Amino acid sequence: MLKPSLYAFNEMDGPAFKMSHDPRVTPIGRMLRRTSLDELPQLWNILKGEMSFVGPRPAVVDEVAQYEPWQRRRLSMTPGLTCLWQVSGRNELTFEEWMRLDLEYIDNWSLWLDVKIAVRTIPAVLFGRGAR
């Protein structure tokens, strides 16, 4: 497993792991990430009812183990393909901002909020703002 040797290059704070030039990602994988096409398989999870279109991003198990108690509340909602974090700057935000946006979404959920996030997702994906 290569990830432990890469922790020194982590560009996120908190338990999240993100790096711009991750050696584990192939050139094709980089293109898929930059264009968000790597998210398309999650449509199957939405059709199966395991995910929703809008909701907190799916949690990474080894990151959840490092969550503070207040951050675990984000796990109370079905994960989504897009969320406030994704349309608010993605990796340009701190981990704490990411968690607060997820909790803001949970506390203020409405169909209208889902529609607004879905609409804001289009330019976020097209322009790749904050994508790594």
XYZ file of C-alpha atoms in Angstrom:
132
model
C 0.000 0.000 0.000
C 1.545 3.276 -1.137
C -0.692 5.729 0.734
C 1.214 5.717 4.064
C 4.407 6.761 2.261
C 2.538 9.702 0.692
C 1.094 11.273 3.882
C 3.873 13.896 3.885
C 2.451 15.206 0.585
C -1.144 15.546 1.815
C -2.540 18.952 0.774
C -5.589 18.814 3.053
C -5.771 19.371 6.757
C -7.602 17.004 9.077
C -8.061 13.344 8.233
C -8.789 13.874 4.512
C -6.032 12.893 2.082
C -5.707 14.845 -1.177
C -2.672 15.546 -3.333
C -2.408 17.192 -6.750
C 0.117 14.860 -8.343
C -0.772 11.559 -6.736
C 1.563 8.904 -8.236
C -1.167 6.279 -7.788
C -3.293 7.992 -10.454
C -2.642 7.172 -14.110
C -2.752 9.859 -16.845
C -6.197 8.582 -17.873
C -7.296 8.646 -14.226
C -6.094 12.268 -13.931
C -8.208 13.237 -16.929
C -11.212 11.392 -15.483
C -10.781 13.195 -12.130
C -10.270 16.621 -13.700
C -13.473 16.242 -15.719
C -15.338 14.487 -12.856
C -16.055 11.541 -15.170
C -14.708 9.306 -12.392
C -17.998 10.053 -10.601
C -20.179 8.411 -13.276
C -20.061 4.890 -11.753
C -21.735 6.366 -8.675
C -24.886 6.810 -10.773
C -25.297 3.039 -10.400
C -25.188 3.450 -6.611
C -27.897 6.126 -6.895
C -30.094 3.803 -8.981
C -29.580 1.029 -6.399
C -30.663 3.417 -3.625
C -27.293 3.349 -1.836
C -26.636 7.014 -2.609
C -28.634 10.095 -3.472
C -27.820 12.684 -6.107
C -27.261 15.380 -3.442
C -25.901 14.736 0.043
C -22.638 14.650 1.963
C -19.890 12.951 -0.053
C -19.274 9.293 0.817
C -16.917 8.938 3.757
C -13.570 7.150 3.555
C -13.399 4.518 6.303
C -9.858 5.299 7.522
C -10.727 9.014 7.614
C -13.940 8.415 9.622
C -11.852 6.715 12.300
C -10.144 10.096 12.810
C -13.318 12.220 12.912
C -14.065 14.296 15.960
C -17.454 13.474 17.548
C -19.194 16.526 16.004
C -18.031 15.484 12.508
C -19.644 12.042 12.749
C -23.106 13.575 12.394
C -22.438 13.906 8.660
C -22.769 10.112 8.484
C -26.440 10.345 9.502
C -27.548 11.137 5.952
C -27.357 9.100 2.769
C -24.181 10.066 0.875
C -24.542 11.971 -2.367
C -22.848 12.464 -5.705
C -22.694 16.228 -5.185
C -22.891 18.478 -2.143
C -22.336 21.975 -0.791
C -18.600 21.234 -0.383
C -18.288 20.318 -4.058
C -19.989 23.486 -5.290
C -18.249 25.747 -2.749
C -14.649 25.128 -3.741
C -13.919 21.446 -3.034
C -10.262 21.029 -2.146
C -9.757 24.788 -1.808
C -11.606 24.537 1.527
C -10.266 23.271 4.829
C -11.456 19.963 6.212
C -13.343 21.788 8.963
C -15.138 23.979 6.368
C -16.042 20.816 4.472
C -17.533 19.234 7.604
C -19.421 22.430 8.514
C -20.912 22.610 5.000
C -22.097 19.001 5.313
C -23.736 19.757 8.656
C -25.266 22.954 7.234
C -26.759 20.832 4.456
C -28.143 18.297 6.956
C -29.612 21.021 9.183
C -31.197 22.928 6.282
C -32.144 20.107 3.923
C -34.958 20.835 1.504
C -35.856 19.890 -2.034
C -35.120 23.498 -3.027
C -31.613 23.282 -1.527
C -31.015 20.057 -3.487
C -32.105 21.799 -6.699
C -29.795 24.770 -6.026
C -26.839 22.455 -5.358
C -27.593 20.397 -8.483
C -27.681 23.552 -10.627
C -24.432 24.846 -9.064
C -22.799 21.467 -9.746
C -22.880 22.016 -13.506
C -20.405 24.952 -13.599
C -18.337 23.401 -10.771
C -17.816 20.298 -12.913
C -17.404 22.155 -16.212
C -14.754 24.516 -14.830
C -13.187 21.998 -12.437
C -12.901 24.532 -9.617
C -11.063 22.945 -6.696
C -10.685 19.570 -8.407
C -7.493 17.583 -7.775
